[in-house]
Amino acid sequence: MLPAMVKKPRIVIVGPGRLGSALTLELKQAGYRISEIISRKSPASRREGAALARKVKARASTCDNPHLDADIVWFCVPDREIAAAARQLALVIDWKKKIAFHSSGALLSDELDSLRRRGAAVASVHPLMTFVYGSVPSLSGVHFAVEGDTAAVDAARRIVRDLRGEVFTIPKQHKAAYHAWGAFASPLLVATLVTAEQVARKAGLSAAESRKKMLPIVRQTVANYELLGPAGAFSGPIVRGDAEIVRKHLQVLKKIPEARNVYRALARVALRHLPVRNRAKLKEALEL
Ligand SMILES: NC(=O)c1ccc[n+]([C@@H]2O[C@H](COP(=O)([O-])OP(=O)(O)OC[C@H]3O[C@@H](n4cnc5c(N)ncnc54)[C@H](OP(=O)(O)O)[C@@H]3O)[C@@H](O)[C@H]2O)c1
């Protein structure tokens, strides 16, 4: 354990965006001192940074005048900016005995190599959770995929435990697949729901109406998935083997080719991985 790690470490957050804002508030709530919020220097970014800093009584600064007076620097910038943001801060302080994290699900801790070379222990620390403006999700029970240097991984374990989350280590070679999995769990789930909204239009419902009307079935489906697993949660014409209904769906979806492609792709997955009746006829219907 690094000497600075005996007490709760002080943390700098770089990037007061969706993740950075929520994480800052959660860390503060868990008893961590956030010493600084570093934003970009555009007026809008500075405003975001200053507003967040006020909430947790931290210093607000920009990437060209940082103080970095902390034990841990947590990069919450977009994936494509991580390496450059790290390089920009690499020469500002002595990084020996410091720890740096980034939170990309797909990229390796190696994005922080410029800091590693200067003595920092680095890790990627990715919460398997969605962060959007307007909501601060609880991190209790959230799984964090961690990969990197031992001292940094150990520090991440302690922080995640204080956030009441769970840590699991992810081998470097699995990170891209891990993150693609995460994409299905949230952003592509939302994309599926937006596809459903497009289809609802063909049934004469506005997007807002369809959203309101389908939320109970969406919620119940997720609840069934949790309680009964995928096979138990699977209902509809495919599990019943109603190939003619599937044909009808595909016919009407000719008017929305995008939705038709999604339907066929997902139905093929169902045919391979879920219980279905009348598989051969369903397959035939899907190939038309
Ligand atoms: N959102 C999620 O659900 C989620 C979940 C897990 C992990 N993550 C990870 O979290 C990281 C951030 O994602 P996000 O969704 O929070 O992105 P975001 O909402 O776009 O926030 C990024 C923030 O970083 C700032 N920024 C960009 N370059 C910077 C620099 N050089 N110095 C200081 N600040 C800089 C941006 O400022 P401007 O607005 O001025 O550009 C913005 O405030 C990514 O690595 C992502 O993979 C996100």
mmCIF file of C-alpha atoms in Angstrom, residues 5-215:
data_model
loop_
_atom_site.group_PDB
_atom_site.id
_atom_site.type_symbol
_atom_site.label_atom_id
_atom_site.label_comp_id
_atom_site.label_asym_id
_atom_site.label_seq_id
_atom_site.Cartn_x
_atom_site.Cartn_y
_atom_site.Cartn_z
ATOM 1 C CA MET A 5 -3.255 5.495 0.790
ATOM 2 C CA VAL A 6 -3.526 4.728 4.525
ATOM 3 C CA LYS A 7 -6.206 7.387 4.995
ATOM 4 C CA LYS A 8 -8.906 7.975 2.413
ATOM 5 C CA PRO A 9 -7.038 9.457 -0.556
ATOM 6 C CA ARG A 10 -7.811 12.904 -1.943
ATOM 7 C CA ILE A 11 -9.063 12.769 -5.469
ATOM 8 C CA VAL A 12 -8.891 15.082 -8.486
ATOM 9 C CA ILE A 13 -11.559 14.616 -11.151
ATOM 10 C CA VAL A 14 -10.584 15.533 -14.702
ATOM 11 C CA GLY A 15 -13.690 16.052 -16.864
ATOM 12 C CA PRO A 16 -16.924 17.178 -15.165
ATOM 13 C CA GLY A 17 -19.199 15.423 -17.669
ATOM 14 C CA ARG A 18 -21.752 12.641 -17.273
ATOM 15 C CA LEU A 19 -19.566 10.198 -15.361
ATOM 16 C CA GLY A 20 -17.300 12.791 -13.717
ATOM 17 C CA SER A 21 -20.215 14.693 -12.171
ATOM 18 C CA ALA A 22 -22.004 11.654 -10.780
ATOM 19 C CA LEU A 23 -18.789 10.049 -9.553
ATOM 20 C CA THR A 24 -17.718 13.250 -7.803
ATOM 21 C CA LEU A 25 -20.986 13.372 -5.844
ATOM 22 C CA GLU A 26 -20.865 9.665 -5.000
ATOM 23 C CA LEU A 27 -17.248 9.866 -3.849
ATOM 24 C CA LYS A 28 -18.028 12.862 -1.676
ATOM 25 C CA GLN A 29 -21.002 11.009 -0.219
ATOM 26 C CA ALA A 30 -18.683 8.068 0.559
ATOM 27 C CA GLY A 31 -16.397 10.347 2.572
ATOM 28 C CA TYR A 32 -13.725 11.170 0.003
ATOM 29 C CA ARG A 33 -12.304 14.634 -0.341
ATOM 30 C CA ILE A 34 -12.451 15.881 -3.901
ATOM 31 C CA SER A 35 -9.672 18.438 -4.006
ATOM 32 C CA GLU A 36 -10.093 19.702 -7.570
ATOM 33 C CA ILE A 37 -12.294 19.514 -10.637
ATOM 34 C CA ILE A 38 -10.377 20.047 -13.858
ATOM 35 C CA SER A 39 -12.328 21.093 -16.940
ATOM 36 C CA ARG A 40 -11.372 22.302 -20.373
ATOM 37 C CA LYS A 41 -10.858 26.012 -20.753
ATOM 38 C CA SER A 42 -13.892 26.938 -22.878
ATOM 39 C CA PRO A 43 -16.384 29.112 -20.954
ATOM 40 C CA ALA A 44 -19.053 26.378 -21.013
ATOM 41 C CA SER A 45 -16.639 23.749 -19.672
ATOM 42 C CA ARG A 46 -15.409 26.089 -16.956
ATOM 43 C CA ARG A 47 -18.986 26.766 -15.891
ATOM 44 C CA GLU A 48 -19.643 23.013 -15.617
ATOM 45 C CA GLY A 49 -16.441 22.517 -13.654
ATOM 46 C CA ALA A 50 -17.086 25.437 -11.310
ATOM 47 C CA ALA A 51 -20.676 24.350 -10.609
ATOM 48 C CA LEU A 52 -19.563 20.827 -9.740
ATOM 49 C CA ALA A 53 -16.621 22.086 -7.676
ATOM 50 C CA ARG A 54 -18.974 24.286 -5.622
ATOM 51 C CA LYS A 55 -21.155 21.303 -4.775
ATOM 52 C CA VAL A 56 -18.252 19.404 -3.205
ATOM 53 C CA LYS A 57 -16.189 22.381 -1.998
ATOM 54 C CA ALA A 58 -13.357 21.631 -4.416
ATOM 55 C CA ARG A 59 -11.063 23.922 -6.378
ATOM 56 C CA ALA A 60 -12.082 24.458 -10.007
ATOM 57 C CA SER A 61 -9.290 24.678 -12.548
ATOM 58 C CA THR A 62 -8.614 24.004 -16.196
ATOM 59 C CA CYS A 63 -6.288 21.588 -17.911
ATOM 60 C CA ASP A 64 -3.711 24.326 -18.506
ATOM 61 C CA ASN A 65 -3.513 25.522 -14.872
ATOM 62 C CA PRO A 66 -4.067 22.407 -12.753
ATOM 63 C CA HIS A 67 -2.862 22.007 -9.168
ATOM 64 C CA LEU A 68 -3.091 18.216 -8.905
ATOM 65 C CA ASP A 69 -2.667 18.368 -5.153
ATOM 66 C CA ALA A 70 -4.098 14.900 -4.472
ATOM 67 C CA ASP A 71 -3.276 11.206 -4.231
ATOM 68 C CA ILE A 72 -5.458 10.061 -7.104
ATOM 69 C CA VAL A 73 -6.228 11.707 -10.436
ATOM 70 C CA TRP A 74 -9.312 10.232 -12.078
ATOM 71 C CA PHE A 75 -9.684 10.952 -15.796
ATOM 72 C CA CYS A 76 -13.371 11.125 -16.718
ATOM 73 C CA VAL A 77 -12.801 12.563 -20.188
ATOM 74 C CA PRO A 78 -14.074 10.909 -23.405
ATOM 75 C CA ASP A 79 -12.067 7.832 -24.397
ATOM 76 C CA ARG A 80 -10.476 9.594 -27.363
ATOM 77 C CA GLU A 81 -9.133 12.343 -25.051
ATOM 78 C CA ILE A 82 -7.641 10.202 -22.272
ATOM 79 C CA ALA A 83 -4.084 9.791 -23.587
ATOM 80 C CA ALA A 84 -3.778 13.455 -24.618
ATOM 81 C CA ALA A 85 -5.228 14.707 -21.317
ATOM 82 C CA ALA A 86 -2.749 12.511 -19.413
ATOM 83 C CA ARG A 87 0.155 13.739 -21.541
ATOM 84 C CA GLN A 88 -0.876 17.311 -20.841
ATOM 85 C CA LEU A 89 -0.681 16.705 -17.080
ATOM 86 C CA ALA A 90 2.389 14.453 -17.134
ATOM 87 C CA LEU A 91 4.953 17.170 -16.545
ATOM 88 C CA VAL A 92 2.968 19.271 -14.058
ATOM 89 C CA ILE A 93 3.869 17.291 -10.917
ATOM 90 C CA ASP A 94 6.035 14.464 -9.695
ATOM 91 C CA TRP A 95 3.826 11.393 -10.272
ATOM 92 C CA LYS A 96 5.780 9.064 -7.989
ATOM 93 C CA LYS A 97 3.421 7.643 -5.318
ATOM 94 C CA LYS A 98 0.425 9.019 -7.229
ATOM 95 C CA ILE A 99 -2.314 6.974 -8.760
ATOM 96 C CA ALA A 100 -4.202 7.713 -11.977
ATOM 97 C CA PHE A 101 -7.405 6.092 -13.189
ATOM 98 C CA HIS A 102 -9.428 6.413 -16.342
ATOM 99 C CA SER A 103 -12.897 4.981 -16.760
ATOM 100 C CA SER A 104 -12.984 3.748 -20.318
ATOM 101 C CA GLY A 105 -14.576 0.336 -20.598
ATOM 102 C CA ALA A 106 -12.841 -0.464 -23.875
ATOM 103 C CA LEU A 107 -9.378 1.112 -23.535
ATOM 104 C CA LEU A 108 -6.522 -0.240 -21.446
ATOM 105 C CA SER A 109 -4.744 1.392 -18.534
ATOM 106 C CA ASP A 110 -1.911 1.840 -21.073
ATOM 107 C CA GLU A 111 -3.669 5.028 -22.216
ATOM 108 C CA LEU A 112 -2.076 6.494 -19.079
ATOM 109 C CA ASP A 113 1.448 5.350 -20.016
ATOM 110 C CA SER A 114 2.754 8.928 -20.020
ATOM 111 C CA LEU A 115 1.977 9.041 -16.262
ATOM 112 C CA ARG A 116 3.179 5.481 -15.659
ATOM 113 C CA ARG A 117 6.549 6.458 -17.154
ATOM 114 C CA ARG A 118 6.692 9.338 -14.667
ATOM 115 C CA GLY A 119 6.171 6.982 -11.709
ATOM 116 C CA ALA A 120 2.388 6.796 -11.300
ATOM 117 C CA ALA A 121 0.533 3.534 -10.752
ATOM 118 C CA VAL A 122 -2.340 3.468 -13.249
ATOM 119 C CA ALA A 123 -5.538 1.520 -13.813
ATOM 120 C CA SER A 124 -8.701 1.562 -15.848
ATOM 121 C CA VAL A 125 -11.738 1.515 -13.552
ATOM 122 C CA HIS A 126 -15.015 1.091 -15.409
ATOM 123 C CA PRO A 127 -18.401 1.040 -13.688
ATOM 124 C CA LEU A 128 -20.901 -1.136 -15.527
ATOM 125 C CA MET A 129 -23.542 1.558 -15.163
ATOM 126 C CA THR A 130 -25.055 4.282 -17.294
ATOM 127 C CA PHE A 131 -24.473 7.936 -16.416
ATOM 128 C CA VAL A 132 -26.535 10.614 -18.114
ATOM 129 C CA TYR A 133 -27.280 14.226 -17.314
ATOM 130 C CA GLY A 134 -30.169 14.581 -14.883
ATOM 131 C CA SER A 135 -29.608 11.392 -12.882
ATOM 132 C CA VAL A 136 -27.068 10.233 -10.326
ATOM 133 C CA PRO A 137 -27.392 6.446 -10.123
ATOM 134 C CA SER A 138 -26.557 4.665 -6.903
ATOM 135 C CA LEU A 139 -23.291 2.763 -7.213
ATOM 136 C CA SER A 140 -24.368 0.258 -4.607
ATOM 137 C CA GLY A 141 -24.099 -3.208 -6.142
ATOM 138 C CA VAL A 142 -22.588 -1.828 -9.363
ATOM 139 C CA HIS A 143 -19.777 -3.936 -10.816
ATOM 140 C CA PHE A 144 -16.541 -2.166 -11.723
ATOM 141 C CA ALA A 145 -14.144 -3.792 -14.204
ATOM 142 C CA VAL A 146 -10.586 -2.995 -13.185
ATOM 143 C CA GLU A 147 -7.273 -3.575 -14.941
ATOM 144 C CA GLY A 148 -3.791 -2.131 -14.418
ATOM 145 C CA ASP A 149 -0.892 -1.811 -11.961
ATOM 146 C CA THR A 150 -1.237 -3.602 -8.626
ATOM 147 C CA ALA A 151 -1.085 -0.487 -6.426
ATOM 148 C CA ALA A 152 -3.711 1.262 -8.557
ATOM 149 C CA VAL A 153 -5.977 -1.789 -8.702
ATOM 150 C CA ASP A 154 -5.730 -2.122 -4.894
ATOM 151 C CA ALA A 155 -6.657 1.542 -4.462
ATOM 152 C CA ALA A 156 -9.596 1.080 -6.837
ATOM 153 C CA ARG A 157 -10.786 -1.915 -4.795
ATOM 154 C CA ARG A 158 -10.885 0.159 -1.625
ATOM 155 C CA ILE A 159 -12.732 3.033 -3.282
ATOM 156 C CA VAL A 160 -15.274 0.771 -4.970
ATOM 157 C CA ARG A 161 -15.872 -1.010 -1.676
ATOM 158 C CA ASP A 162 -16.564 2.387 -0.040
ATOM 159 C CA LEU A 163 -18.997 3.147 -2.870
ATOM 160 C CA ARG A 164 -20.666 -0.203 -2.023
ATOM 161 C CA GLY A 165 -19.847 -1.512 -5.484
ATOM 162 C CA GLU A 166 -18.140 -4.733 -6.540
ATOM 163 C CA VAL A 167 -14.776 -5.038 -8.289
ATOM 164 C CA PHE A 168 -13.799 -7.629 -10.835
ATOM 165 C CA THR A 169 -10.520 -7.758 -12.717
ATOM 166 C CA ILE A 170 -10.730 -7.852 -16.490
ATOM 167 C CA PRO A 171 -7.831 -9.224 -18.562
ATOM 168 C CA LYS A 172 -6.487 -6.682 -21.045
ATOM 169 C CA GLN A 173 -7.381 -8.861 -24.029
ATOM 170 C CA HIS A 174 -11.038 -8.971 -22.964
ATOM 171 C CA LYS A 175 -11.674 -5.274 -22.528
ATOM 172 C CA ALA A 176 -13.122 -4.552 -25.968
ATOM 173 C CA ALA A 177 -15.505 -7.521 -25.712
ATOM 174 C CA TYR A 178 -16.405 -6.517 -22.157
ATOM 175 C CA HIS A 179 -17.356 -3.047 -23.336
ATOM 176 C CA ALA A 180 -19.305 -4.351 -26.336
ATOM 177 C CA TRP A 181 -21.316 -6.406 -23.817
ATOM 178 C CA GLY A 182 -21.962 -3.210 -21.841
ATOM 179 C CA ALA A 183 -23.141 -1.511 -25.032
ATOM 180 C CA PHE A 184 -25.923 -4.100 -25.321
ATOM 181 C CA ALA A 185 -26.897 -3.626 -21.674
ATOM 182 C CA SER A 186 -27.699 0.069 -21.975
ATOM 183 C CA PRO A 187 -27.061 2.238 -25.073
ATOM 184 C CA LEU A 188 -28.172 -0.398 -27.565
ATOM 185 C CA LEU A 189 -31.107 -1.261 -25.343
ATOM 186 C CA VAL A 190 -32.163 2.372 -25.655
ATOM 187 C CA ALA A 191 -31.577 2.130 -29.422
ATOM 188 C CA THR A 192 -33.877 -0.914 -29.483
ATOM 189 C CA LEU A 193 -36.554 1.079 -27.652
ATOM 190 C CA VAL A 194 -36.166 3.940 -30.131
ATOM 191 C CA THR A 195 -36.596 1.401 -32.935
ATOM 192 C CA ALA A 196 -39.812 0.310 -31.206
ATOM 193 C CA GLU A 197 -40.961 3.963 -31.179
ATOM 194 C CA GLN A 198 -40.434 4.131 -34.956
ATOM 195 C CA VAL A 199 -42.579 1.034 -35.396
ATOM 196 C CA ALA A 200 -45.276 2.444 -33.094
ATOM 197 C CA ARG A 201 -45.628 5.363 -35.520
ATOM 198 C CA LYS A 202 -46.843 2.856 -38.123
ATOM 199 C CA ALA A 203 -49.528 1.868 -35.604
ATOM 200 C CA GLY A 204 -50.561 5.526 -35.326
ATOM 201 C CA LEU A 205 -48.885 6.361 -32.021
ATOM 202 C CA SER A 206 -46.542 9.264 -31.392
ATOM 203 C CA ALA A 207 -43.136 8.529 -29.860
ATOM 204 C CA ALA A 208 -44.271 9.975 -26.522
ATOM 205 C CA GLU A 209 -47.471 7.903 -26.517
ATOM 206 C CA SER A 210 -45.643 4.712 -27.401
ATOM 207 C CA ARG A 211 -43.045 5.331 -24.692
ATOM 208 C CA LYS A 212 -45.725 5.757 -22.060
ATOM 209 C CA LYS A 213 -47.708 2.739 -23.225
ATOM 210 C CA MET A 214 -44.751 0.367 -23.541
ATOM 211 C CA LEU A 215 -43.005 1.152 -20.254
#
